[in-house]
PDB file of C-alpha atoms in Angstrom:
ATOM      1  CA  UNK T   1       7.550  14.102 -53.494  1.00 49.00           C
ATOM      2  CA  UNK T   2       3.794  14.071 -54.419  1.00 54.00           C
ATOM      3  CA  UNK T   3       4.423  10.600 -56.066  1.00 55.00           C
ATOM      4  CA  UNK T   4       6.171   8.913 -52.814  1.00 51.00           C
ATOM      5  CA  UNK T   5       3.767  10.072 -50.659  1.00 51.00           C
ATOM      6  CA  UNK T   6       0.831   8.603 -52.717  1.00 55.00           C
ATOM      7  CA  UNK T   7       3.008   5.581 -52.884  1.00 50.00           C
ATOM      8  CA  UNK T   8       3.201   5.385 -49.090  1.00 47.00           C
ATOM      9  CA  UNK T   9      -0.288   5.853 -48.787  1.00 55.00           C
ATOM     10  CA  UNK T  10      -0.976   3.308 -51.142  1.00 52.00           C
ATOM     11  CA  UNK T  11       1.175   0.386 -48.906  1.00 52.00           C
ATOM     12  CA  UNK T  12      -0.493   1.236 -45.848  1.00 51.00           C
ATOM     13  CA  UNK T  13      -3.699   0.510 -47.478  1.00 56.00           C
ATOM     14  CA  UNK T  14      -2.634  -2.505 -48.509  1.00 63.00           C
ATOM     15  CA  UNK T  15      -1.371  -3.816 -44.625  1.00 73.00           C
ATOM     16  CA  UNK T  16      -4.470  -5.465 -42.682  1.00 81.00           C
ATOM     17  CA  UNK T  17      -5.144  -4.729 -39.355  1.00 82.00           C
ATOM     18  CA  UNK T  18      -2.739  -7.243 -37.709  1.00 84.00           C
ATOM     19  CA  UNK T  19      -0.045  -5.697 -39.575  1.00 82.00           C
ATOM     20  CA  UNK T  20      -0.469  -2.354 -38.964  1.00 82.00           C
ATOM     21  CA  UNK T  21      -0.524  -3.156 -35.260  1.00 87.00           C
ATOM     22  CA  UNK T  22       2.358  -4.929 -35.728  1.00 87.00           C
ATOM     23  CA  UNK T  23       3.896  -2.218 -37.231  1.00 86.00           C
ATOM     24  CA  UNK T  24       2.962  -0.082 -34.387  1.00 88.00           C
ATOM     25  CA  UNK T  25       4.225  -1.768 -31.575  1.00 90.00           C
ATOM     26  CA  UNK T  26       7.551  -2.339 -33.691  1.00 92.00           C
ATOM     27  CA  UNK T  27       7.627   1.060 -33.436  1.00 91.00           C
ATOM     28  CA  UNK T  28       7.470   1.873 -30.099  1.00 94.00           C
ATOM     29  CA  UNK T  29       9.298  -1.148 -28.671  1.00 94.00           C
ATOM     30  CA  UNK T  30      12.058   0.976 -31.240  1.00 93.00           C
ATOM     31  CA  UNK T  31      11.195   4.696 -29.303  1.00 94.00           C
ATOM     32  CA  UNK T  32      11.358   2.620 -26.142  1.00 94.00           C
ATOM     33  CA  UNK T  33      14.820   0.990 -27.041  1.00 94.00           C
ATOM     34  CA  UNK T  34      16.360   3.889 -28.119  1.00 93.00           C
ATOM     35  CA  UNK T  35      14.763   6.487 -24.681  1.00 93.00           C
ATOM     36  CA  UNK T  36      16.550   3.685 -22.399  1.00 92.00           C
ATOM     37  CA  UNK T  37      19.708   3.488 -24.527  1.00 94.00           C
ATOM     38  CA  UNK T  38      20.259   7.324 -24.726  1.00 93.00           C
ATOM     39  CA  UNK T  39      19.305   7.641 -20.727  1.00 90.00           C
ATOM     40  CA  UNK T  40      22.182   4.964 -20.501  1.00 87.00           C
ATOM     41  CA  UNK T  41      24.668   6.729 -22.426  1.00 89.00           C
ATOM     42  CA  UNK T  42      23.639  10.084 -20.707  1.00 88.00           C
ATOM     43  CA  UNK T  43      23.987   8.678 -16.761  1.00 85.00           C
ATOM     44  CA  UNK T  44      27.298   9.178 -14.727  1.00 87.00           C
ATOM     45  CA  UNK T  45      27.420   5.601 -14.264  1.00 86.00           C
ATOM     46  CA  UNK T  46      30.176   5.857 -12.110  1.00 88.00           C
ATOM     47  CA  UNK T  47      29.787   8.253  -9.368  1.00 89.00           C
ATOM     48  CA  UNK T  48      26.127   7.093  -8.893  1.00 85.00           C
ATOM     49  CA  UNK T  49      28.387   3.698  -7.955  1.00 88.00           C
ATOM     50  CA  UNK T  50      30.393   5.644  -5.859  1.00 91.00           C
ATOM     51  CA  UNK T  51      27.519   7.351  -3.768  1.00 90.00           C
ATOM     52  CA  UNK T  52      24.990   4.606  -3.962  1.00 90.00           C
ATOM     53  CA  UNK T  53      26.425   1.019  -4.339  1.00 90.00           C
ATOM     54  CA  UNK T  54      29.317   1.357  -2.221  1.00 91.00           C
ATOM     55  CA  UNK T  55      29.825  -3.114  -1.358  1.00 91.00           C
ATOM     56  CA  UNK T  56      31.589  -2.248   1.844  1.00 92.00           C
ATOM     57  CA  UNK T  57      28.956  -0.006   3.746  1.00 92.00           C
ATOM     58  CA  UNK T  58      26.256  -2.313   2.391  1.00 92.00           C
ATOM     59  CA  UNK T  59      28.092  -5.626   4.262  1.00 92.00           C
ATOM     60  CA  UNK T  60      28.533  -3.732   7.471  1.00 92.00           C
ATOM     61  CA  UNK T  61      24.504  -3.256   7.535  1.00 92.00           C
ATOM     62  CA  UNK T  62      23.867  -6.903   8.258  1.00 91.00           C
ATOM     63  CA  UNK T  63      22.714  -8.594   9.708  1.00 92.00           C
ATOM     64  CA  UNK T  64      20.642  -5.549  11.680  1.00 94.00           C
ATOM     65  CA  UNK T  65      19.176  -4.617   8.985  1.00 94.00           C
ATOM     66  CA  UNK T  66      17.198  -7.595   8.769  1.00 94.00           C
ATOM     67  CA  UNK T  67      17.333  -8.453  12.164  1.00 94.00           C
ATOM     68  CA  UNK T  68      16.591  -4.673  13.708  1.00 93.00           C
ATOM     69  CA  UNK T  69      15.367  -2.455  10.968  1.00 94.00           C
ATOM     70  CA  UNK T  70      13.201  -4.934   8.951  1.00 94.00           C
ATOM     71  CA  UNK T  71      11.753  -6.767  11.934  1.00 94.00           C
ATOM     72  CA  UNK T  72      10.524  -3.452  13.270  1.00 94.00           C
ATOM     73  CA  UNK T  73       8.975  -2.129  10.315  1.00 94.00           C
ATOM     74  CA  UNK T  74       7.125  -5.557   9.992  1.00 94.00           C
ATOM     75  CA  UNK T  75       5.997  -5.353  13.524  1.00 94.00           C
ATOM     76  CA  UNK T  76       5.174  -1.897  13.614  1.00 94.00           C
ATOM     77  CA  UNK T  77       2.939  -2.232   9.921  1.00 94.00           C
ATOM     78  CA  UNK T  78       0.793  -5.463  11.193  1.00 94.00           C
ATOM     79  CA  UNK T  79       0.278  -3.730  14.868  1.00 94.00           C
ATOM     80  CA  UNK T  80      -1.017  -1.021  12.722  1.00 94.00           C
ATOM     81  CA  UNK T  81      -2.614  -3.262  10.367  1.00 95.00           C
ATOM     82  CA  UNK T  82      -4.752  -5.315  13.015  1.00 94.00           C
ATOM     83  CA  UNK T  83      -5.460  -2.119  14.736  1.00 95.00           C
ATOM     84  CA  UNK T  84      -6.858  -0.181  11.470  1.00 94.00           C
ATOM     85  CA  UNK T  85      -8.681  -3.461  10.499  1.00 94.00           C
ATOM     86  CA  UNK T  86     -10.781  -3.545  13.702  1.00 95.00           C
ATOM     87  CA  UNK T  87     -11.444  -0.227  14.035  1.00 95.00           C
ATOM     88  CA  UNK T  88     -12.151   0.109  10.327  1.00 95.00           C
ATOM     89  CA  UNK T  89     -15.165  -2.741  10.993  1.00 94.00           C
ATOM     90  CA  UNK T  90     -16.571  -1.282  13.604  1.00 94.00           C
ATOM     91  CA  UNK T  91     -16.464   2.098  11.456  1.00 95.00           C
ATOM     92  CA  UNK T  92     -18.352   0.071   8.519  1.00 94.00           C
ATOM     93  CA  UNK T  93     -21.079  -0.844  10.848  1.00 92.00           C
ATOM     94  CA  UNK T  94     -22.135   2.095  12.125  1.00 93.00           C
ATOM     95  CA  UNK T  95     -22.248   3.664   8.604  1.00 93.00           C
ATOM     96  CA  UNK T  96     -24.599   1.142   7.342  1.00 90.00           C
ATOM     97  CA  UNK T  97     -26.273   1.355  10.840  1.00 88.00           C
ATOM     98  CA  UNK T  98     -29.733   2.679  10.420  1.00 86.00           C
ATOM     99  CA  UNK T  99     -28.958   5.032  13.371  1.00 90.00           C
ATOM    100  CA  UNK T 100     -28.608   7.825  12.030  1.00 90.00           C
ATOM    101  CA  UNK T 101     -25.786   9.490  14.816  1.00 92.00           C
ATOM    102  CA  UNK T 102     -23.688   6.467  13.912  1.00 93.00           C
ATOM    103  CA  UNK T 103     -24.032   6.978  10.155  1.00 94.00           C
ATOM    104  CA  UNK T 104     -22.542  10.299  11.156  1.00 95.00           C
ATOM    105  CA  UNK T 105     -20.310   9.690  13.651  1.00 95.00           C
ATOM    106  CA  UNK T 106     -18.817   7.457  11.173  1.00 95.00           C
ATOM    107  CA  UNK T 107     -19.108   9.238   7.967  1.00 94.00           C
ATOM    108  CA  UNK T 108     -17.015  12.223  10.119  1.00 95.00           C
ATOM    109  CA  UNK T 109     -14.592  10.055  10.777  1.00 95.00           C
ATOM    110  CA  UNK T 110     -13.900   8.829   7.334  1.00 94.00           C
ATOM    111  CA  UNK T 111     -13.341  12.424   5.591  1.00 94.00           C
ATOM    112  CA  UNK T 112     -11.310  13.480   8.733  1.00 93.00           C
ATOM    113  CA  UNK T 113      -9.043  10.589   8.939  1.00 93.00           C
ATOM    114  CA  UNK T 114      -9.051  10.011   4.778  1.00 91.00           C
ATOM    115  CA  UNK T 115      -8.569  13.832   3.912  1.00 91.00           C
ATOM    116  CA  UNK T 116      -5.898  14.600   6.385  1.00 91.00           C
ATOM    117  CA  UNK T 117      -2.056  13.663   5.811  1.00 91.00           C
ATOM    118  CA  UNK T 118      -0.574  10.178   7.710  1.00 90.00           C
ATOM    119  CA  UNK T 119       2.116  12.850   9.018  1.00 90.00           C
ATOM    120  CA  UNK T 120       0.245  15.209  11.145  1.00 91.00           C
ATOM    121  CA  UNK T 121      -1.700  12.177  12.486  1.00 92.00           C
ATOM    122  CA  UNK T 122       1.856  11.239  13.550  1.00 91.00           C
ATOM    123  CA  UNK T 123       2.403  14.154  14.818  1.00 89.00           C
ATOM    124  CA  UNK T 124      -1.362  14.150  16.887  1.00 89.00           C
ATOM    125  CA  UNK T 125      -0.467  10.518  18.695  1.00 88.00           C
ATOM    126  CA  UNK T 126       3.172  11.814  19.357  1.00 85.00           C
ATOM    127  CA  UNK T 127       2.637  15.550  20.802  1.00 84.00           C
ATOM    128  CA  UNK T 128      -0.944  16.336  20.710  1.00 83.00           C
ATOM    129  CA  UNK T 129      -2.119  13.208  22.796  1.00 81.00           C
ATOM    130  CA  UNK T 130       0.758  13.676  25.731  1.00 81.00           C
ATOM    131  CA  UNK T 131      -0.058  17.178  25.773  1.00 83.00           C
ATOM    132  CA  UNK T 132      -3.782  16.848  26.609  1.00 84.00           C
ATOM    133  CA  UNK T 133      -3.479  13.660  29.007  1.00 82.00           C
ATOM    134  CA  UNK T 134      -0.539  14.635  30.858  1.00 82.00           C
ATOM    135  CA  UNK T 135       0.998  11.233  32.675  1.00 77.00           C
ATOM    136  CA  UNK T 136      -0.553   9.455  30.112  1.00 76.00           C
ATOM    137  CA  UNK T 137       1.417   6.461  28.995  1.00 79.00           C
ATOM    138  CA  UNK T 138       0.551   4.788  25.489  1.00 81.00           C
ATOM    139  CA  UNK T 139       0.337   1.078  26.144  1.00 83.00           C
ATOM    140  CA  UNK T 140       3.496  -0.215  24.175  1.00 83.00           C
ATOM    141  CA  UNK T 141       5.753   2.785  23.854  1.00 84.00           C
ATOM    142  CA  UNK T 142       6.676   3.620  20.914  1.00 87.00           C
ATOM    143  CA  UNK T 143       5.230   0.317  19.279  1.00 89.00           C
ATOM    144  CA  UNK T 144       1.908   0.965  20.336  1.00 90.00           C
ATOM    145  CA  UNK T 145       1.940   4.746  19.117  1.00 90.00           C
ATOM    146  CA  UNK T 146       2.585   3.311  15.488  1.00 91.00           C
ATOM    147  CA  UNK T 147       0.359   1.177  15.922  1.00 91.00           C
ATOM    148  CA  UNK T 148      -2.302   3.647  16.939  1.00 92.00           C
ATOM    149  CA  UNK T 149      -1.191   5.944  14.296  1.00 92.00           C
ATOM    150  CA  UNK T 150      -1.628   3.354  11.710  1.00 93.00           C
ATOM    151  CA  UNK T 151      -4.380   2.182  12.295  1.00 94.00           C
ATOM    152  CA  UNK T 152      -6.632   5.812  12.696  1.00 94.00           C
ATOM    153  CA  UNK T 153      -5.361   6.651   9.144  1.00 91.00           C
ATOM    154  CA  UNK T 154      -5.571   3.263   7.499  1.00 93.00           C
ATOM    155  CA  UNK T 155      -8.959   2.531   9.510  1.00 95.00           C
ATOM    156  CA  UNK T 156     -10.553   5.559   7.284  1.00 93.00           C
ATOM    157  CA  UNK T 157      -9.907   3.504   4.188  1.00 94.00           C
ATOM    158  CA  UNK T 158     -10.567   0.013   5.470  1.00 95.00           C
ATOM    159  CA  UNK T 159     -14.223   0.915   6.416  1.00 94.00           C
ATOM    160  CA  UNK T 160     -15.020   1.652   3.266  1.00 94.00           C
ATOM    161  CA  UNK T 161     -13.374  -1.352   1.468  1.00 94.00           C
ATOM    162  CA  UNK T 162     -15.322  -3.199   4.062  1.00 94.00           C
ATOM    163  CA  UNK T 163     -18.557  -1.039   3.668  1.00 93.00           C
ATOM    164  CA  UNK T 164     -18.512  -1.957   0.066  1.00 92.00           C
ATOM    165  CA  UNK T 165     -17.689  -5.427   0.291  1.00 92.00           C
ATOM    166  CA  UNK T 166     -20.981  -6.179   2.927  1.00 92.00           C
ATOM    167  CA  UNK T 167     -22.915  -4.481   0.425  1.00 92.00           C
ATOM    168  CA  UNK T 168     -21.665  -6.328  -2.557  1.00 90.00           C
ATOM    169  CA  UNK T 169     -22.956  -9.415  -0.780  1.00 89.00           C
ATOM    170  CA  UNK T 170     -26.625 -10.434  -2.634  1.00 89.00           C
ATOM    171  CA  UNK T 171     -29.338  -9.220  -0.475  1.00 86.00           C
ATOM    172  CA  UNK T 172     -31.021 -12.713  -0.502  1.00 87.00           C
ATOM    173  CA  UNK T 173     -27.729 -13.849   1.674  1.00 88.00           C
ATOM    174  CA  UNK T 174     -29.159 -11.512   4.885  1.00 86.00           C
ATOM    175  CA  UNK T 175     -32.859 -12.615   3.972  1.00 86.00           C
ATOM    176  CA  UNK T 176     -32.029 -16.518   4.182  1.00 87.00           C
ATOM    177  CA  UNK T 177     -30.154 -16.037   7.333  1.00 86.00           C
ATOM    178  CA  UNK T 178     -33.291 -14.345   8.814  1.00 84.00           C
ATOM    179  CA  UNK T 179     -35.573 -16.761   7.725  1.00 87.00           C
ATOM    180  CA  UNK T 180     -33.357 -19.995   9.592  1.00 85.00           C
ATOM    181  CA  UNK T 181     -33.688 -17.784  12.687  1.00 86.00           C
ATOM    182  CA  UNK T 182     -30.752 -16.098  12.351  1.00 85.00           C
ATOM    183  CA  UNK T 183     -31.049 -12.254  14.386  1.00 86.00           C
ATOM    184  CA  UNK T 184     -29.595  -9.942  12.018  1.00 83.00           C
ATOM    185  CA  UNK T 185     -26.144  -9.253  14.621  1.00 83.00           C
ATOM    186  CA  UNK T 186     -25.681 -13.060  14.445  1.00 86.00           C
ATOM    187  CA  UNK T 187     -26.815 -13.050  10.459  1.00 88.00           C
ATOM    188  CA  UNK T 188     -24.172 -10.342   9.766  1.00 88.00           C
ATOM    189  CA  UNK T 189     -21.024 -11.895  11.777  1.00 85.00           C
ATOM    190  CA  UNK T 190     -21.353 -15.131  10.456  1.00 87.00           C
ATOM    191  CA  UNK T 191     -22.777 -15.167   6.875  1.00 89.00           C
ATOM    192  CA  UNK T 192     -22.395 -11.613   5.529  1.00 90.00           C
ATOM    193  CA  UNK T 193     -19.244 -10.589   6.613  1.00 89.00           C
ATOM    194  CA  UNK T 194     -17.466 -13.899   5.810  1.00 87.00           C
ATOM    195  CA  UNK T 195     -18.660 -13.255   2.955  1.00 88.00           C
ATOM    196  CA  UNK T 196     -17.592  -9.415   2.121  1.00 89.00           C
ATOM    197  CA  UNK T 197     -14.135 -10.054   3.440  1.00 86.00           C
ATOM    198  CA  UNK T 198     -13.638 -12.977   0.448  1.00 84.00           C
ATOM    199  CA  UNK T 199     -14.520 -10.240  -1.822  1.00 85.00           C
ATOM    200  CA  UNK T 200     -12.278  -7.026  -0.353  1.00 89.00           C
ATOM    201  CA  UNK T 201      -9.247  -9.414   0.312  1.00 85.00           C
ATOM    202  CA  UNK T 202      -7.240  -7.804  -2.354  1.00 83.00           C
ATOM    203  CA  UNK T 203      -7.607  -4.520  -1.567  1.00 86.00           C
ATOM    204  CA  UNK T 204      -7.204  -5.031   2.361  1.00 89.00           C
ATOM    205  CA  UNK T 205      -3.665  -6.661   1.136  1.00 86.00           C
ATOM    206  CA  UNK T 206      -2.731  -3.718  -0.969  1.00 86.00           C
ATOM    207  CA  UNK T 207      -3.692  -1.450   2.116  1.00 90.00           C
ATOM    208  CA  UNK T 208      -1.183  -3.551   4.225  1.00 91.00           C
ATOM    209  CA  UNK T 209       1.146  -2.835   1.144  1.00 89.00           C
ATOM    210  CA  UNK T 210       0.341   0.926   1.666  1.00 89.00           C
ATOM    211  CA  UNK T 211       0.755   0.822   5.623  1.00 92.00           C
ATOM    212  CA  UNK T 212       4.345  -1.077   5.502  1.00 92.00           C
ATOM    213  CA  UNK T 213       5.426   2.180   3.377  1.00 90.00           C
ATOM    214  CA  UNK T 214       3.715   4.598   5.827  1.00 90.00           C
ATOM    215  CA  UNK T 215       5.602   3.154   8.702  1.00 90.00           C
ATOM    216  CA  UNK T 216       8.840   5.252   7.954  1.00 90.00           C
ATOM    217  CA  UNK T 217       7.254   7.642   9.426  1.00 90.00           C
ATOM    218  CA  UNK T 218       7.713   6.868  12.819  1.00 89.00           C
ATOM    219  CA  UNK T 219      10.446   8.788  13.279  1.00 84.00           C
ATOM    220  CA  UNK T 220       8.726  11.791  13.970  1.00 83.00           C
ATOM    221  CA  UNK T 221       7.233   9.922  17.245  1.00 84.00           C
ATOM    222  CA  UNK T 222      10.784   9.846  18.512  1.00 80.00           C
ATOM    223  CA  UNK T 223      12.609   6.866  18.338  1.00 85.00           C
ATOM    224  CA  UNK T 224      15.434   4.999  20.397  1.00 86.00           C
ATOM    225  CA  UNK T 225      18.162   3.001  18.304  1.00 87.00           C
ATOM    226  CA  UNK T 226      16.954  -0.428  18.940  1.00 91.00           C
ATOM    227  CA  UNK T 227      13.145   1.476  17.857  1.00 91.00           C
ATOM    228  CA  UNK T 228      14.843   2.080  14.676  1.00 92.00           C
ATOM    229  CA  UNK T 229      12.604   0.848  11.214  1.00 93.00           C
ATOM    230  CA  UNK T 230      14.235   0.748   7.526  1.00 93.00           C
ATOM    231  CA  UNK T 231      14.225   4.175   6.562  1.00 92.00           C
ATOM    232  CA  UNK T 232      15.082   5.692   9.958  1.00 92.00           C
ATOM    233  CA  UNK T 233      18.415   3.078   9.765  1.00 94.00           C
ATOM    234  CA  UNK T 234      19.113   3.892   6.383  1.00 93.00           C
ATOM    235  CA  UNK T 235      18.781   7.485   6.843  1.00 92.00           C
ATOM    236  CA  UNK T 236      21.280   7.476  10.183  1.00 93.00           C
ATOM    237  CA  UNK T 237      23.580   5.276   8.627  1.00 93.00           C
ATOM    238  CA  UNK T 238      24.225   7.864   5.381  1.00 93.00           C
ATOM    239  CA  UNK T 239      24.657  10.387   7.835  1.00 92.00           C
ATOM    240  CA  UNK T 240      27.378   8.253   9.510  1.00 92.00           C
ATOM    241  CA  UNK T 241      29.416   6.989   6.538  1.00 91.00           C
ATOM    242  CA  UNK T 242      28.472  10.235   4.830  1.00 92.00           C
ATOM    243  CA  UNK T 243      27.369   7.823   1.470  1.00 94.00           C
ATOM    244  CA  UNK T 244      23.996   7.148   0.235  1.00 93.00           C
ATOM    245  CA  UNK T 245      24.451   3.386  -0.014  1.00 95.00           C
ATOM    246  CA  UNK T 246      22.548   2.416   2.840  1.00 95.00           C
ATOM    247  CA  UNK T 247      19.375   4.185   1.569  1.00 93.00           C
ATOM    248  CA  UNK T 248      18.971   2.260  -1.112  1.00 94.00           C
ATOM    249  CA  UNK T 249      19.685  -0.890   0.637  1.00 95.00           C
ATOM    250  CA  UNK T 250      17.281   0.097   3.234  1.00 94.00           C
ATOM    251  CA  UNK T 251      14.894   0.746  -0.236  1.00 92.00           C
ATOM    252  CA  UNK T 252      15.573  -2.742  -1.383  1.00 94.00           C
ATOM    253  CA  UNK T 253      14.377  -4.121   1.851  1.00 94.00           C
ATOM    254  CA  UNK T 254      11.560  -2.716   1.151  1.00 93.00           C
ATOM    255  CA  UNK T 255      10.885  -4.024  -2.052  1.00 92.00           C
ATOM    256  CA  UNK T 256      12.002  -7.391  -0.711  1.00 91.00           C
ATOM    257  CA  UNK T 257       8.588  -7.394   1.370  1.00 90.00           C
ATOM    258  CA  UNK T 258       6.326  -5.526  -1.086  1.00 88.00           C
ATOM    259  CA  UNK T 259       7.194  -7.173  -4.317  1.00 89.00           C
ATOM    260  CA  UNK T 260       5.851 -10.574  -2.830  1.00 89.00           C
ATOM    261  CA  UNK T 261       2.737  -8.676  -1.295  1.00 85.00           C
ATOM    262  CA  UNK T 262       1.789  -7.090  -5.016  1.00 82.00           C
ATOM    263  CA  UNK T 263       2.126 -10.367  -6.732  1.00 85.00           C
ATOM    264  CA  UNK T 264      -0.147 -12.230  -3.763  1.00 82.00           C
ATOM    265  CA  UNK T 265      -2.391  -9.421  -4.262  1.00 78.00           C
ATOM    266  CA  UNK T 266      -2.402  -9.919  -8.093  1.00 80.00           C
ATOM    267  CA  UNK T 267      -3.143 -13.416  -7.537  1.00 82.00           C
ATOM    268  CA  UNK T 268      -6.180 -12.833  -5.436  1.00 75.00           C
ATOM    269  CA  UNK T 269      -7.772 -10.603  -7.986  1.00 72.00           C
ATOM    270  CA  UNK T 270      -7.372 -12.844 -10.794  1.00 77.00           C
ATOM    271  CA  UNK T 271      -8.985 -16.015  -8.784  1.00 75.00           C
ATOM    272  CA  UNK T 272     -11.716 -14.174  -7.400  1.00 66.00           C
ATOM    273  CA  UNK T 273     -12.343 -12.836 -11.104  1.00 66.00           C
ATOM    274  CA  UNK T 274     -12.563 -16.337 -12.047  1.00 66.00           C
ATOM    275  CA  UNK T 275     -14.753 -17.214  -9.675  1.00 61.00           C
ATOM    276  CA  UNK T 276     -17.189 -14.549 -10.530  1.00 55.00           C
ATOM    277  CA  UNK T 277     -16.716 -15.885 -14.250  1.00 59.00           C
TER     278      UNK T 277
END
């Protein structure tokens, strides 16, 4: 025993480096192989067909689907998304403003809006809102609700992507500007934040990535069948046919929109680490 283990010892000194991590991703690519293979073997293969992949439910979901449930959530993520993008400027400002209430104002905002749960903001714009305004109509319906919604949670995060991007610009940038005559309003809107918004691209595409998942939860606003979005429809339409099949159609609609957006986003950060190269 003594003698094969020195012997063992002995070969593995003898592997270089390149071999040895060979060796070592032989083995896991093995452990890997073997985890999927026995999670294979293990899986009811059959009734998850039966509950999930049912071909004749799926058919009878298009072309509303696309047409209905798709085209809303994609309407109701960019009103959101525009919404949450302005807002979320106007929040960067005033916390690099050198006034100090807006620093505040805006620095409130942020933990509020970032530290509290996209549901009960939901919630807020649904019930909260009519109940303090009474007669008060939200421009839009239920469209502009979402949209609202949206953008107060996603505007939290977008200020300070933005924030960080206008200070990531070279202070020289702000000092040239000034020196052609540039006021430092005019300085900021046209060389600064062209500037910043090259640099937090990416991210502000991954938080449109994050805001066409946080849609689904518009159906706490109340919602009329044409109002429907993916997971609403998929979620009425299991009830219906009693099967889970439309779920996970409604999930691969989804990934059907943020697939593409991850791999554009991908793409962006590897040119603009090029171009900092």
């Amino acid at each position: 025993m003594t003698d094969t283990g020195t012997a063992l010892r002995q070969k593995k000194k003898g592997l270089t480096r390149r071999q040895r991590r060979s060796l070592s991703r032989t083995v896991q690519y093995v452990v890997f192989a073997a985890a999927v293979i026995a999670f294979a073997l293990a899986a009811d293969w059959g009734r998850l067909k039966n509950q999930f992949a049912q071909g004749s439910i799926a058919k009878e979901m298009f072309p509303e689907v696309i047409t209905l449930a798709l085209k809303n959530t994609v309407l109701y993520t960019l009103s959101g998304f525009v919404v949450g993008l302005v807002l979320g400027m106007v929040i960067a400002l005033m916390r690099l403003s050198s006034v100090g209430p807006y620093r505040w104002v805006a620095g409130i905002y942020i933990e509020i809006f970032r530290g509290l749960p996209a549901l009960l903001i939901f919630i807020f714009v649904g019930v909260a809102v009519p109940l303090a305004f009474p007669g008060t109509q939200i421009p839009g319906g239920t469209y502009g609700k979402v949209a609202i919604a949206l953008g107060l949670v996603s505007a939290a995060y977008m200020a300070e992507t933005i924030r960080a991007g206008i200070q990531a610009v070279p202070k020289g940038q702000m000092e040239a500007a000034r020196s052609l005559g540039f006021s430092p309003a005019r300085a900021m809107v046209s060389i600064i934040v062209p500037q910043a918004f090259r640099i937090i691209l990416p991210p502000l595409t991954n938080e449109l990535v994050l805001l066409f998942k946080d849609s689904s939860l518009v159906l706490f606003l109340g919602v009329t069948l044409e109002e429907r979005e993916l997971s609403k429809y998929g979620r009425d339409l299991a009830s219906t046919t009693a099967n889970s099949t439309p779920i996970l159609v409604a999930g691969l609609c989804y990934l059907l929109v943020t697939i593409p957006l991850g791999y554009v986003v991908r793409r962006m950060e590897s040119r603009s680490q090029e171009a900092i190269r």
